[in-house]
C-alpha cells in the first residue's frame, strides 16, 4: 500500500511528520502483514492511497467535517483510495492514521479511547490500540468482501467495482 501525498502536503513538514507516523502506526498494527509506505509520486503498480487538502470539497463545505476517505473496491478488495482533509491542520494530526485505518477496512469505533472513534476529541488515541490491531489481524484471515455475521467462509465477493465513502468529524 503506497501513500502519495499531494504537492502541498509534501511541502509541509508537519503534515509529512504526521503521515510518517501514521504509515508506521498502521503497518505496526497490522503486524507487518500489510505494509504501508510513503512515496512522493504515484508508482506504476500497487494499491495507491492519495492524500490532499481540499476545503472546497462538497463534503467539507457542509461544515464540522475533518476529512473523508473514498475507497474503490473490486471483488471486496481495495484497488485505490483517496483521503481528503478539510484543512491543513487536520492533515498535521493523527487524523491521517485514523483515515488510513479506513483504507485498511476499519470502521468507526464506539470507544472514545480508540483511534477509530467516530468523532475527534482531546482524548483521541494517536496509535491503534490492542483491540484495533486484533481486528486488523482477524480481517486478514477473512475472504475479501466477507461481512458480518461471517456465516459463509466459502462465499466469494462480487467482482463489481464499488465505492465506499467514510466521513469523519
PDB file of C-alpha atoms in Angstrom:
ATOM      1  CA  UNK A   1       0.000   0.000   0.000  1.00  0.00           C
ATOM      2  CA  UNK A   2       1.594   3.259  -1.104  1.00  0.00           C
ATOM      3  CA  UNK A   3       0.504   6.611   0.366  1.00  0.00           C
ATOM      4  CA  UNK A   4       1.084   9.515  -2.032  1.00  0.00           C
ATOM      5  CA  UNK A   5       0.550  12.983  -0.507  1.00  0.00           C
ATOM      6  CA  UNK A   6      -0.247  15.977  -2.706  1.00  0.00           C
ATOM      7  CA  UNK A   7       2.477  18.516  -3.515  1.00  0.00           C
ATOM      8  CA  UNK A   8       1.040  20.844  -0.853  1.00  0.00           C
ATOM      9  CA  UNK A   9       1.331  18.153   1.828  1.00  0.00           C
ATOM     10  CA  UNK A  10       4.788  17.051   0.639  1.00  0.00           C
ATOM     11  CA  UNK A  11       5.988  20.647   1.121  1.00  0.00           C
ATOM     12  CA  UNK A  12       4.585  20.867   4.666  1.00  0.00           C
ATOM     13  CA  UNK A  13       6.964  19.400   7.275  1.00  0.00           C
ATOM     14  CA  UNK A  14       4.293  18.959   9.982  1.00  0.00           C
ATOM     15  CA  UNK A  15       1.989  17.142   7.585  1.00  0.00           C
ATOM     16  CA  UNK A  16       4.776  14.841   6.427  1.00  0.00           C
ATOM     17  CA  UNK A  17       5.685  14.035  10.041  1.00  0.00           C
ATOM     18  CA  UNK A  18       2.040  13.096  10.696  1.00  0.00           C
ATOM     19  CA  UNK A  19       1.988  10.980   7.519  1.00  0.00           C
ATOM     20  CA  UNK A  20       5.233   9.225   8.519  1.00  0.00           C
ATOM     21  CA  UNK A  21       3.868   8.417  11.980  1.00  0.00           C
ATOM     22  CA  UNK A  22       0.533   7.241  10.545  1.00  0.00           C
ATOM     23  CA  UNK A  23       2.139   4.928   7.989  1.00  0.00           C
ATOM     24  CA  UNK A  24       4.282   3.393  10.746  1.00  0.00           C
ATOM     25  CA  UNK A  25       1.260   3.028  13.056  1.00  0.00           C
ATOM     26  CA  UNK A  26      -0.969   1.185  10.576  1.00  0.00           C
ATOM     27  CA  UNK A  27       1.877  -1.082   9.433  1.00  0.00           C
ATOM     28  CA  UNK A  28       2.736  -1.940  13.060  1.00  0.00           C
ATOM     29  CA  UNK A  29      -0.901  -2.560  13.993  1.00  0.00           C
ATOM     30  CA  UNK A  30      -1.225  -4.984  11.058  1.00  0.00           C
ATOM     31  CA  UNK A  31       1.872  -6.791  12.312  1.00  0.00           C
ATOM     32  CA  UNK A  32       3.666  -6.143   9.035  1.00  0.00           C
ATOM     33  CA  UNK A  33       1.225  -8.410   7.164  1.00  0.00           C
ATOM     34  CA  UNK A  34       0.204  -5.324   5.183  1.00  0.00           C
ATOM     35  CA  UNK A  35       2.864  -2.685   4.658  1.00  0.00           C
ATOM     36  CA  UNK A  36       2.107   0.984   4.119  1.00  0.00           C
ATOM     37  CA  UNK A  37       4.819   3.227   2.651  1.00  0.00           C
ATOM     38  CA  UNK A  38       5.099   6.901   1.709  1.00  0.00           C
ATOM     39  CA  UNK A  39       6.052   7.935  -1.822  1.00  0.00           C
ATOM     40  CA  UNK A  40       6.374  11.380  -3.452  1.00  0.00           C
ATOM     41  CA  UNK A  41       4.671  10.211  -6.648  1.00  0.00           C
ATOM     42  CA  UNK A  42       2.296   7.536  -7.888  1.00  0.00           C
ATOM     43  CA  UNK A  43       4.027   4.197  -8.535  1.00  0.00           C
ATOM     44  CA  UNK A  44       3.280   2.260 -11.719  1.00  0.00           C
ATOM     45  CA  UNK A  45       1.568  -0.580  -9.834  1.00  0.00           C
ATOM     46  CA  UNK A  46       0.063  -1.492  -6.492  1.00  0.00           C
ATOM     47  CA  UNK A  47      -2.657  -0.028  -4.321  1.00  0.00           C
ATOM     48  CA  UNK A  48      -2.297   3.748  -4.050  1.00  0.00           C
ATOM     49  CA  UNK A  49      -3.775   5.981  -1.353  1.00  0.00           C
ATOM     50  CA  UNK A  50      -3.645   9.659  -2.321  1.00  0.00           C
ATOM     51  CA  UNK A  51      -3.968  12.384   0.314  1.00  0.00           C
ATOM     52  CA  UNK A  52      -4.750  16.058  -0.174  1.00  0.00           C
ATOM     53  CA  UNK A  53      -6.329  19.127   1.428  1.00  0.00           C
ATOM     54  CA  UNK A  54      -9.492  20.461  -0.203  1.00  0.00           C
ATOM     55  CA  UNK A  55     -11.623  22.795   1.931  1.00  0.00           C
ATOM     56  CA  UNK A  56     -13.896  23.288  -1.103  1.00  0.00           C
ATOM     57  CA  UNK A  57     -14.781  19.593  -1.459  1.00  0.00           C
ATOM     58  CA  UNK A  58     -18.577  19.140  -1.415  1.00  0.00           C
ATOM     59  CA  UNK A  59     -18.398  17.199   1.856  1.00  0.00           C
ATOM     60  CA  UNK A  60     -16.030  19.664   3.569  1.00  0.00           C
ATOM     61  CA  UNK A  61     -18.177  22.708   2.805  1.00  0.00           C
ATOM     62  CA  UNK A  62     -21.031  21.199   4.870  1.00  0.00           C
ATOM     63  CA  UNK A  63     -19.039  22.134   7.971  1.00  0.00           C
ATOM     64  CA  UNK A  64     -17.976  20.154  11.020  1.00  0.00           C
ATOM     65  CA  UNK A  65     -16.092  17.643   8.871  1.00  0.00           C
ATOM     66  CA  UNK A  66     -12.375  16.906   9.438  1.00  0.00           C
ATOM     67  CA  UNK A  67     -11.890  14.660   6.456  1.00  0.00           C
ATOM     68  CA  UNK A  68     -13.147  11.792   4.367  1.00  0.00           C
ATOM     69  CA  UNK A  69     -11.930   8.601   2.777  1.00  0.00           C
ATOM     70  CA  UNK A  70     -13.124   7.321  -0.607  1.00  0.00           C
ATOM     71  CA  UNK A  71     -12.238   3.671  -1.127  1.00  0.00           C
ATOM     72  CA  UNK A  72     -12.617   1.987  -4.515  1.00  0.00           C
ATOM     73  CA  UNK A  73     -13.124  -1.752  -4.174  1.00  0.00           C
ATOM     74  CA  UNK A  74     -13.264  -4.586  -6.666  1.00  0.00           C
ATOM     75  CA  UNK A  75     -14.240  -8.037  -5.523  1.00  0.00           C
ATOM     76  CA  UNK A  76     -14.264  -6.702  -1.975  1.00  0.00           C
ATOM     77  CA  UNK A  77     -10.585  -5.725  -2.162  1.00  0.00           C
ATOM     78  CA  UNK A  78      -9.183  -2.209  -2.119  1.00  0.00           C
ATOM     79  CA  UNK A  79      -7.880  -1.058  -5.505  1.00  0.00           C
ATOM     80  CA  UNK A  80      -7.360   2.642  -4.695  1.00  0.00           C
ATOM     81  CA  UNK A  81      -8.225   5.225  -2.090  1.00  0.00           C
ATOM     82  CA  UNK A  82      -8.371   8.984  -1.705  1.00  0.00           C
ATOM     83  CA  UNK A  83      -8.161  10.801   1.616  1.00  0.00           C
ATOM     84  CA  UNK A  84      -9.298  14.421   1.672  1.00  0.00           C
ATOM     85  CA  UNK A  85      -8.583  16.678   4.644  1.00  0.00           C
ATOM     86  CA  UNK A  86     -10.817  19.706   5.102  1.00  0.00           C
ATOM     87  CA  UNK A  87      -7.917  21.822   6.420  1.00  0.00           C
ATOM     88  CA  UNK A  88      -4.139  21.689   6.552  1.00  0.00           C
ATOM     89  CA  UNK A  89      -4.238  21.500  10.373  1.00  0.00           C
ATOM     90  CA  UNK A  90      -6.173  18.240  10.125  1.00  0.00           C
ATOM     91  CA  UNK A  91      -3.501  16.828   7.794  1.00  0.00           C
ATOM     92  CA  UNK A  92      -0.964  17.636  10.527  1.00  0.00           C
ATOM     93  CA  UNK A  93      -2.736  15.477  13.123  1.00  0.00           C
ATOM     94  CA  UNK A  94      -3.320  11.822  13.996  1.00  0.00           C
ATOM     95  CA  UNK A  95      -6.413  12.050  11.781  1.00  0.00           C
ATOM     96  CA  UNK A  96      -4.228  10.690   8.959  1.00  0.00           C
ATOM     97  CA  UNK A  97      -3.739   7.423  10.910  1.00  0.00           C
ATOM     98  CA  UNK A  98      -7.497   7.275  11.512  1.00  0.00           C
ATOM     99  CA  UNK A  99      -8.169   7.729   7.777  1.00  0.00           C
ATOM    100  CA  UNK A 100      -5.565   5.098   6.878  1.00  0.00           C
ATOM    101  CA  UNK A 101      -7.489   2.779   9.198  1.00  0.00           C
ATOM    102  CA  UNK A 102     -10.454   3.247   6.859  1.00  0.00           C
ATOM    103  CA  UNK A 103      -8.288   2.257   3.878  1.00  0.00           C
ATOM    104  CA  UNK A 104      -7.487  -0.959   5.755  1.00  0.00           C
ATOM    105  CA  UNK A 105     -11.205  -1.603   6.160  1.00  0.00           C
ATOM    106  CA  UNK A 106     -11.764  -0.457   9.742  1.00  0.00           C
ATOM    107  CA  UNK A 107     -14.997   1.323  10.600  1.00  0.00           C
ATOM    108  CA  UNK A 108     -15.672   3.806  13.380  1.00  0.00           C
ATOM    109  CA  UNK A 109     -15.387   2.654  16.973  1.00  0.00           C
ATOM    110  CA  UNK A 110     -17.837   3.474  19.785  1.00  0.00           C
ATOM    111  CA  UNK A 111     -14.891   3.605  22.249  1.00  0.00           C
ATOM    112  CA  UNK A 112     -13.606   7.167  22.675  1.00  0.00           C
ATOM    113  CA  UNK A 113     -10.173   5.894  23.754  1.00  0.00           C
ATOM    114  CA  UNK A 114      -9.533   4.291  20.343  1.00  0.00           C
ATOM    115  CA  UNK A 115      -8.028   5.872  17.254  1.00  0.00           C
ATOM    116  CA  UNK A 116     -11.034   4.818  15.160  1.00  0.00           C
ATOM    117  CA  UNK A 117     -13.515   6.601  17.469  1.00  0.00           C
ATOM    118  CA  UNK A 118     -16.190   8.236  15.321  1.00  0.00           C
ATOM    119  CA  UNK A 119     -15.580  11.799  16.493  1.00  0.00           C
ATOM    120  CA  UNK A 120     -12.409  13.785  17.066  1.00  0.00           C
ATOM    121  CA  UNK A 121     -11.752  14.761  20.660  1.00  0.00           C
ATOM    122  CA  UNK A 122      -8.967  15.663  23.036  1.00  0.00           C
ATOM    123  CA  UNK A 123      -8.757  12.071  24.332  1.00  0.00           C
ATOM    124  CA  UNK A 124      -8.359  10.503  20.898  1.00  0.00           C
ATOM    125  CA  UNK A 125      -5.539   7.996  20.646  1.00  0.00           C
ATOM    126  CA  UNK A 126      -2.691   8.672  18.234  1.00  0.00           C
ATOM    127  CA  UNK A 127      -1.959   4.994  17.507  1.00  0.00           C
ATOM    128  CA  UNK A 128      -4.049   1.879  17.060  1.00  0.00           C
ATOM    129  CA  UNK A 129      -4.911   0.049  20.264  1.00  0.00           C
ATOM    130  CA  UNK A 130      -4.733  -3.645  21.065  1.00  0.00           C
ATOM    131  CA  UNK A 131      -8.353  -4.270  20.100  1.00  0.00           C
ATOM    132  CA  UNK A 132      -7.971  -2.422  16.780  1.00  0.00           C
ATOM    133  CA  UNK A 133      -4.785  -4.357  15.983  1.00  0.00           C
ATOM    134  CA  UNK A 134      -6.511  -7.651  16.798  1.00  0.00           C
ATOM    135  CA  UNK A 135      -9.361  -6.695  14.491  1.00  0.00           C
ATOM    136  CA  UNK A 136      -6.878  -5.996  11.680  1.00  0.00           C
ATOM    137  CA  UNK A 137      -5.338  -9.447  12.143  1.00  0.00           C
ATOM    138  CA  UNK A 138      -8.781 -11.078  12.122  1.00  0.00           C
ATOM    139  CA  UNK A 139      -9.736  -9.168   8.978  1.00  0.00           C
ATOM    140  CA  UNK A 140      -6.668 -10.563   7.201  1.00  0.00           C
ATOM    141  CA  UNK A 141      -7.932 -14.102   7.911  1.00  0.00           C
ATOM    142  CA  UNK A 142     -11.277 -13.494   6.179  1.00  0.00           C
ATOM    143  CA  UNK A 143     -12.005 -13.744   2.462  1.00  0.00           C
ATOM    144  CA  UNK A 144     -12.297 -10.392   0.683  1.00  0.00           C
ATOM    145  CA  UNK A 145     -15.810  -8.988   0.787  1.00  0.00           C
ATOM    146  CA  UNK A 146     -16.909 -11.226   3.676  1.00  0.00           C
ATOM    147  CA  UNK A 147     -19.112  -9.249   6.053  1.00  0.00           C
ATOM    148  CA  UNK A 148     -20.677  -9.818   9.456  1.00  0.00           C
ATOM    149  CA  UNK A 149     -22.118 -12.251  10.526  1.00  0.00           C
ATOM    150  CA  UNK A 150     -19.367 -14.198   8.728  1.00  0.00           C
ATOM    151  CA  UNK A 151     -21.644 -17.167   8.204  1.00  0.00           C
ATOM    152  CA  UNK A 152     -20.255 -18.350   4.874  1.00  0.00           C
ATOM    153  CA  UNK A 153     -16.480 -18.510   4.695  1.00  0.00           C
ATOM    154  CA  UNK A 154     -16.656 -20.026   1.204  1.00  0.00           C
ATOM    155  CA  UNK A 155     -18.540 -17.066  -0.264  1.00  0.00           C
ATOM    156  CA  UNK A 156     -16.728 -15.043  -2.863  1.00  0.00           C
ATOM    157  CA  UNK A 157     -17.117 -11.323  -3.254  1.00  0.00           C
ATOM    158  CA  UNK A 158     -18.801  -9.797  -6.259  1.00  0.00           C
ATOM    159  CA  UNK A 159     -16.366  -8.731  -8.969  1.00  0.00           C
ATOM    160  CA  UNK A 160     -18.249  -5.446  -9.371  1.00  0.00           C
ATOM    161  CA  UNK A 161     -16.384  -2.235  -8.639  1.00  0.00           C
ATOM    162  CA  UNK A 162     -17.873  -0.271  -5.745  1.00  0.00           C
ATOM    163  CA  UNK A 163     -17.026   2.903  -3.859  1.00  0.00           C
ATOM    164  CA  UNK A 164     -17.245   3.449  -0.099  1.00  0.00           C
ATOM    165  CA  UNK A 165     -17.273   6.908   1.406  1.00  0.00           C
ATOM    166  CA  UNK A 166     -16.471   7.429   5.086  1.00  0.00           C
ATOM    167  CA  UNK A 167     -16.932  10.913   6.553  1.00  0.00           C
ATOM    168  CA  UNK A 168     -15.091  11.872   9.726  1.00  0.00           C
ATOM    169  CA  UNK A 169     -15.949  14.636  12.166  1.00  0.00           C
TER     170      UNK A 169
END
